[in-house]
């Protein structure tokens, strides 16, 4: 398995990880869970211990928070098989760590790791299963999932009683910050204030104490000693402080249900996935969450920073992580599938062609398309599309096109196209003529693919059909039934003059029926009505 699990913050990815780990341990395998921060090691450790209490599962943590003695014991336990599950930071990737029999690697917050880290994991064993989890997959991983190189699952159902987070993007102002903090204090909640510069973070905390004197303020950042940091987090968890001024150390996986306001200063300096992850720290309980993304009004915003802030403001509904990640892919590019870059655009090849080439390579590798089998080119002059006034949303129109395309594949079940048509009628009402024509074209495509044709193309006043050798008897039938038709044996192609009654072009439905009659009479295709039930 090499699966990407995409689900928004707080949607239960950890729950899937816990169950997968339990299954692997039941089958006698070791499990490695790789997380990006020490805080997350501690949090996952508590969750796993709570869930596995009562089962003979040996859990260990490995990060800089463990003493040398504990670390040595864990590493020895991994080598001799006494440790079943290890939850670790990058420390697990260092030299000299061996495993007895690793079966599952879980990567939490996949967007925080580089290509080298991910590839190092696969060297543990070639046949290890990998489950990567992320709310906003990095462009390269998302691209691999979209093109089919990796498997992908999406968690789309929000937890009960979850509200969308109200998001505000605007210039920094002390009045607004003070009002936001006071509003949260009135409902006895807590506030995250994110400032990503350690050198002046104390100054920011002092300034907040001036503008909101009644708030109890604490500071957390990665350069603090582990005991101090741990103490601050425990105190905040136990509500001894109202405002936690911190760096992005709180970004991943931290779960404090009582903290429901997030304020980020200099928000234009963060990446899209960072902003979305940080926003996911609030609104995790029944209370409504508020997120303020503030920027310096005196400095001009760069074009990409504006793009990012607009995206984060627009995608604030539940489960928006996937849209944010798609936009990230669009802004930053997909990177290099075989190299180390995880973002960047392709030069020299258009994006559409690149996607098609990747798609063909993947389906050939999987055996969906036999080698040498060509894609069908079907070009006939008919008005076949999904009009905007029938399906308004661009995303839903694309989805309908994709479903029709999948239904017209030769491997799809016999009534797949009818099922898509039924769904369209059910969702959007009686389809207009252009959609019905599109459905007929899909049926025609399926017929042509089933008999192995490569071209069904109208060229001028003739129809060219190519890609399949015709027996002599079929050639005679072609010329008898369609006067003026010619057969070109070198190219395995037939050219058939198109009928023009009263010197007029055939209407769309008549033209499609005429092409169907050629495929059935000469090439032995079966119409959907004649085909045996699947």
PDB file of N, CA and C in Angstrom, residues 153-208:
ATOM      1  N   UNK A 153      -7.426   8.313  -0.510  1.00  0.00           N
ATOM      2  CA  UNK A 153      -8.743   8.255   0.133  1.00  0.00           C
ATOM      3  C   UNK A 153      -9.015   9.612   0.757  1.00  0.00           C
ATOM      4  N   UNK A 154     -10.280  10.001   0.774  1.00  0.00           N
ATOM      5  CA  UNK A 154     -10.631  11.302   1.335  1.00  0.00           C
ATOM      6  C   UNK A 154     -11.661  11.132   2.444  1.00  0.00           C
ATOM      7  N   UNK A 155     -11.387  11.744   3.588  1.00  0.00           N
ATOM      8  CA  UNK A 155     -12.388  11.800   4.667  1.00  0.00           C
ATOM      9  C   UNK A 155     -13.158  13.100   4.473  1.00  0.00           C
ATOM     10  N   UNK A 156     -14.443  12.997   4.157  1.00  0.00           N
ATOM     11  CA  UNK A 156     -15.189  14.212   3.815  1.00  0.00           C
ATOM     12  C   UNK A 156     -16.284  14.558   4.818  1.00  0.00           C
ATOM     13  N   UNK A 157     -16.549  13.665   5.782  1.00  0.00           N
ATOM     14  CA  UNK A 157     -17.656  13.927   6.711  1.00  0.00           C
ATOM     15  C   UNK A 157     -17.147  14.641   7.956  1.00  0.00           C
ATOM     16  N   UNK A 158     -17.671  15.848   8.248  1.00  0.00           N
ATOM     17  CA  UNK A 158     -17.188  16.551   9.438  1.00  0.00           C
ATOM     18  C   UNK A 158     -17.733  15.905  10.707  1.00  0.00           C
ATOM     19  N   UNK A 159     -17.025  16.061  11.834  1.00  0.00           N
ATOM     20  CA  UNK A 159     -17.555  15.554  13.102  1.00  0.00           C
ATOM     21  C   UNK A 159     -18.862  16.277  13.443  1.00  0.00           C
ATOM     22  N   UNK A 160     -19.679  15.665  14.294  1.00  0.00           N
ATOM     23  CA  UNK A 160     -20.952  16.297  14.683  1.00  0.00           C
ATOM     24  C   UNK A 160     -20.688  17.616  15.410  1.00  0.00           C
ATOM     25  N   UNK A 161     -21.645  18.530  15.275  1.00  0.00           N
ATOM     26  CA  UNK A 161     -21.590  19.828  15.976  1.00  0.00           C
ATOM     27  C   UNK A 161     -20.387  20.678  15.602  1.00  0.00           C
ATOM     28  N   UNK A 162     -19.791  20.409  14.456  1.00  0.00           N
ATOM     29  CA  UNK A 162     -18.633  21.210  14.035  1.00  0.00           C
ATOM     30  C   UNK A 162     -19.130  22.379  13.183  1.00  0.00           C
ATOM     31  N   UNK A 163     -18.688  23.591  13.501  1.00  0.00           N
ATOM     32  CA  UNK A 163     -19.094  24.767  12.707  1.00  0.00           C
ATOM     33  C   UNK A 163     -17.928  25.217  11.840  1.00  0.00           C
ATOM     34  N   UNK A 164     -18.223  25.806  10.668  1.00  0.00           N
ATOM     35  CA  UNK A 164     -17.123  26.399   9.890  1.00  0.00           C
ATOM     36  C   UNK A 164     -16.466  27.517  10.698  1.00  0.00           C
ATOM     37  N   UNK A 165     -15.162  27.734  10.477  1.00  0.00           N
ATOM     38  CA  UNK A 165     -14.432  28.760  11.231  1.00  0.00           C
ATOM     39  C   UNK A 165     -14.616  30.100  10.521  1.00  0.00           C
ATOM     40  N   UNK A 166     -15.058  31.112  11.255  1.00  0.00           N
ATOM     41  CA  UNK A 166     -15.219  32.432  10.646  1.00  0.00           C
ATOM     42  C   UNK A 166     -13.833  33.028  10.437  1.00  0.00           C
ATOM     43  N   UNK A 167     -13.543  33.410   9.202  1.00  0.00           N
ATOM     44  CA  UNK A 167     -12.185  33.835   8.848  1.00  0.00           C
ATOM     45  C   UNK A 167     -12.176  35.299   8.442  1.00  0.00           C
ATOM     46  N   UNK A 168     -11.240  36.054   9.002  1.00  0.00           N
ATOM     47  CA  UNK A 168     -11.112  37.463   8.653  1.00  0.00           C
ATOM     48  C   UNK A 168      -9.693  37.693   8.146  1.00  0.00           C
ATOM     49  N   UNK A 169      -9.577  38.341   6.990  1.00  0.00           N
ATOM     50  CA  UNK A 169      -8.254  38.699   6.453  1.00  0.00           C
ATOM     51  C   UNK A 169      -8.223  40.210   6.331  1.00  0.00           C
ATOM     52  N   UNK A 170      -7.211  40.852   6.935  1.00  0.00           N
ATOM     53  CA  UNK A 170      -7.174  42.311   6.843  1.00  0.00           C
ATOM     54  C   UNK A 170      -5.904  42.877   7.441  1.00  0.00           C
ATOM     55  N   UNK A 171      -5.751  44.202   7.393  1.00  0.00           N
ATOM     56  CA  UNK A 171      -4.536  44.824   7.934  1.00  0.00           C
ATOM     57  C   UNK A 171      -4.492  44.725   9.456  1.00  0.00           C
ATOM     58  N   UNK A 172      -3.262  44.720   9.975  1.00  0.00           N
ATOM     59  CA  UNK A 172      -3.061  44.593  11.427  1.00  0.00           C
ATOM     60  C   UNK A 172      -3.543  45.854  12.145  1.00  0.00           C
ATOM     61  N   UNK A 173      -4.276  45.674  13.258  1.00  0.00           N
ATOM     62  CA  UNK A 173      -4.634  46.842  14.065  1.00  0.00           C
ATOM     63  C   UNK A 173      -4.804  46.397  15.509  1.00  0.00           C
ATOM     64  N   UNK A 174      -4.220  47.192  16.429  1.00  0.00           N
ATOM     65  CA  UNK A 174      -4.276  46.842  17.855  1.00  0.00           C
ATOM     66  C   UNK A 174      -5.713  46.749  18.362  1.00  0.00           C
ATOM     67  N   UNK A 175      -6.565  47.661  17.863  1.00  0.00           N
ATOM     68  CA  UNK A 175      -7.957  47.677  18.317  1.00  0.00           C
ATOM     69  C   UNK A 175      -8.638  46.346  18.010  1.00  0.00           C
ATOM     70  N   UNK A 176      -8.397  45.867  16.781  1.00  0.00           N
ATOM     71  CA  UNK A 176      -9.054  44.612  16.377  1.00  0.00           C
ATOM     72  C   UNK A 176      -8.529  43.426  17.190  1.00  0.00           C
ATOM     73  N   UNK A 177      -7.193  43.388  17.389  1.00  0.00           N
ATOM     74  CA  UNK A 177      -6.592  42.298  18.168  1.00  0.00           C
ATOM     75  C   UNK A 177      -7.169  42.299  19.587  1.00  0.00           C
ATOM     76  N   UNK A 178      -7.237  43.493  20.200  1.00  0.00           N
ATOM     77  CA  UNK A 178      -7.751  43.594  21.570  1.00  0.00           C
ATOM     78  C   UNK A 178      -9.215  43.149  21.640  1.00  0.00           C
ATOM     79  N   UNK A 179     -10.014  43.568  20.630  1.00  0.00           N
ATOM     80  CA  UNK A 179     -11.433  43.197  20.617  1.00  0.00           C
ATOM     81  C   UNK A 179     -11.601  41.683  20.472  1.00  0.00           C
ATOM     82  N   UNK A 180     -10.768  41.086  19.607  1.00  0.00           N
ATOM     83  CA  UNK A 180     -10.865  39.630  19.371  1.00  0.00           C
ATOM     84  C   UNK A 180     -10.526  38.860  20.644  1.00  0.00           C
ATOM     85  N   UNK A 181      -9.459  39.294  21.336  1.00  0.00           N
ATOM     86  CA  UNK A 181      -9.048  38.596  22.563  1.00  0.00           C
ATOM     87  C   UNK A 181     -10.133  38.761  23.641  1.00  0.00           C
ATOM     88  N   UNK A 182     -10.673  39.989  23.759  1.00  0.00           N
ATOM     89  CA  UNK A 182     -11.699  40.238  24.800  1.00  0.00           C
ATOM     90  C   UNK A 182     -12.950  39.402  24.544  1.00  0.00           C
ATOM     91  N   UNK A 183     -13.339  39.297  23.242  1.00  0.00           N
ATOM     92  CA  UNK A 183     -14.545  38.520  22.921  1.00  0.00           C
ATOM     93  C   UNK A 183     -14.367  37.065  23.358  1.00  0.00           C
ATOM     94  N   UNK A 184     -13.173  36.531  23.146  1.00  0.00           N
ATOM     95  CA  UNK A 184     -12.910  35.134  23.526  1.00  0.00           C
ATOM     96  C   UNK A 184     -12.900  34.987  25.047  1.00  0.00           C
ATOM     97  N   UNK A 185     -12.325  35.975  25.727  1.00  0.00           N
ATOM     98  CA  UNK A 185     -12.265  35.899  27.194  1.00  0.00           C
ATOM     99  C   UNK A 185     -13.670  35.965  27.808  1.00  0.00           C
ATOM    100  N   UNK A 186     -14.569  36.722  27.151  1.00  0.00           N
ATOM    101  CA  UNK A 186     -15.944  36.843  27.661  1.00  0.00           C
ATOM    102  C   UNK A 186     -16.651  35.496  27.688  1.00  0.00           C
ATOM    103  N   UNK A 187     -16.322  34.620  26.702  1.00  0.00           N
ATOM    104  CA  UNK A 187     -16.976  33.302  26.725  1.00  0.00           C
ATOM    105  C   UNK A 187     -16.058  32.251  27.379  1.00  0.00           C
ATOM    106  N   UNK A 188     -15.083  32.749  28.168  1.00  0.00           N
ATOM    107  CA  UNK A 188     -14.166  31.896  28.938  1.00  0.00           C
ATOM    108  C   UNK A 188     -13.370  30.946  28.058  1.00  0.00           C
ATOM    109  N   UNK A 189     -13.018  31.433  26.875  1.00  0.00           N
ATOM    110  CA  UNK A 189     -12.196  30.621  25.973  1.00  0.00           C
ATOM    111  C   UNK A 189     -10.739  31.072  26.028  1.00  0.00           C
ATOM    112  N   UNK A 190      -9.916  30.453  25.139  1.00  0.00           N
ATOM    113  CA  UNK A 190      -8.486  30.805  25.091  1.00  0.00           C
ATOM    114  C   UNK A 190      -8.095  31.194  23.670  1.00  0.00           C
ATOM    115  N   UNK A 191      -6.944  31.867  23.554  1.00  0.00           N
ATOM    116  CA  UNK A 191      -6.537  32.447  22.271  1.00  0.00           C
ATOM    117  C   UNK A 191      -5.124  31.988  21.907  1.00  0.00           C
ATOM    118  N   UNK A 192      -4.949  31.617  20.621  1.00  0.00           N
ATOM    119  CA  UNK A 192      -3.591  31.417  20.080  1.00  0.00           C
ATOM    120  C   UNK A 192      -3.204  32.696  19.346  1.00  0.00           C
ATOM    121  N   UNK A 193      -2.030  33.236  19.660  1.00  0.00           N
ATOM    122  CA  UNK A 193      -1.518  34.380  18.885  1.00  0.00           C
ATOM    123  C   UNK A 193      -0.209  33.913  18.259  1.00  0.00           C
ATOM    124  N   UNK A 194      -0.186  33.820  16.928  1.00  0.00           N
ATOM    125  CA  UNK A 194       0.999  33.244  16.264  1.00  0.00           C
ATOM    126  C   UNK A 194       1.891  34.356  15.726  1.00  0.00           C
ATOM    127  N   UNK A 195       3.143  34.346  16.218  1.00  0.00           N
ATOM    128  CA  UNK A 195       4.150  35.301  15.729  1.00  0.00           C
ATOM    129  C   UNK A 195       5.396  34.467  15.464  1.00  0.00           C
ATOM    130  N   UNK A 196       5.826  34.410  14.222  1.00  0.00           N
ATOM    131  CA  UNK A 196       6.847  33.403  13.879  1.00  0.00           C
ATOM    132  C   UNK A 196       8.291  33.905  13.950  1.00  0.00           C
ATOM    133  N   UNK A 197       8.588  34.834  14.855  1.00  0.00           N
ATOM    134  CA  UNK A 197       9.966  35.303  15.022  1.00  0.00           C
ATOM    135  C   UNK A 197      10.339  35.159  16.499  1.00  0.00           C
ATOM    136  N   UNK A 198      11.266  34.230  16.783  1.00  0.00           N
ATOM    137  CA  UNK A 198      11.610  33.968  18.189  1.00  0.00           C
ATOM    138  C   UNK A 198      12.276  35.190  18.819  1.00  0.00           C
ATOM    139  N   UNK A 199      13.068  35.947  18.013  1.00  0.00           N
ATOM    140  CA  UNK A 199      13.883  37.001  18.635  1.00  0.00           C
ATOM    141  C   UNK A 199      13.033  38.141  19.231  1.00  0.00           C
ATOM    142  N   UNK A 200      11.840  38.424  18.642  1.00  0.00           N
ATOM    143  CA  UNK A 200      11.053  39.503  19.238  1.00  0.00           C
ATOM    144  C   UNK A 200       9.694  39.017  19.762  1.00  0.00           C
ATOM    145  N   UNK A 201       9.597  37.696  20.026  1.00  0.00           N
ATOM    146  CA  UNK A 201       8.301  37.151  20.480  1.00  0.00           C
ATOM    147  C   UNK A 201       7.954  37.662  21.887  1.00  0.00           C
ATOM    148  N   UNK A 202       8.986  37.869  22.725  1.00  0.00           N
ATOM    149  CA  UNK A 202       8.715  38.382  24.083  1.00  0.00           C
ATOM    150  C   UNK A 202       8.159  39.800  24.008  1.00  0.00           C
ATOM    151  N   UNK A 203       8.693  40.602  23.053  1.00  0.00           N
ATOM    152  CA  UNK A 203       8.209  41.980  22.857  1.00  0.00           C
ATOM    153  C   UNK A 203       6.743  41.995  22.443  1.00  0.00           C
ATOM    154  N   UNK A 204       6.373  41.035  21.575  1.00  0.00           N
ATOM    155  CA  UNK A 204       4.976  40.941  21.117  1.00  0.00           C
ATOM    156  C   UNK A 204       4.069  40.596  22.303  1.00  0.00           C
ATOM    157  N   UNK A 205       4.535  39.660  23.145  1.00  0.00           N
ATOM    158  CA  UNK A 205       3.745  39.256  24.322  1.00  0.00           C
ATOM    159  C   UNK A 205       3.575  40.447  25.266  1.00  0.00           C
ATOM    160  N   UNK A 206       4.635  41.242  25.437  1.00  0.00           N
ATOM    161  CA  UNK A 206       4.568  42.416  26.326  1.00  0.00           C
ATOM    162  C   UNK A 206       3.578  43.441  25.760  1.00  0.00           C
ATOM    163  N   UNK A 207       3.594  43.615  24.427  1.00  0.00           N
ATOM    164  CA  UNK A 207       2.682  44.568  23.780  1.00  0.00           C
ATOM    165  C   UNK A 207       1.225  44.123  23.978  1.00  0.00           C
ATOM    166  N   UNK A 208       0.985  42.810  23.850  1.00  0.00           N
ATOM    167  CA  UNK A 208      -0.380  42.290  24.060  1.00  0.00           C
ATOM    168  C   UNK A 208      -0.823  42.536  25.496  1.00  0.00           C
TER     169      UNK A 208
END
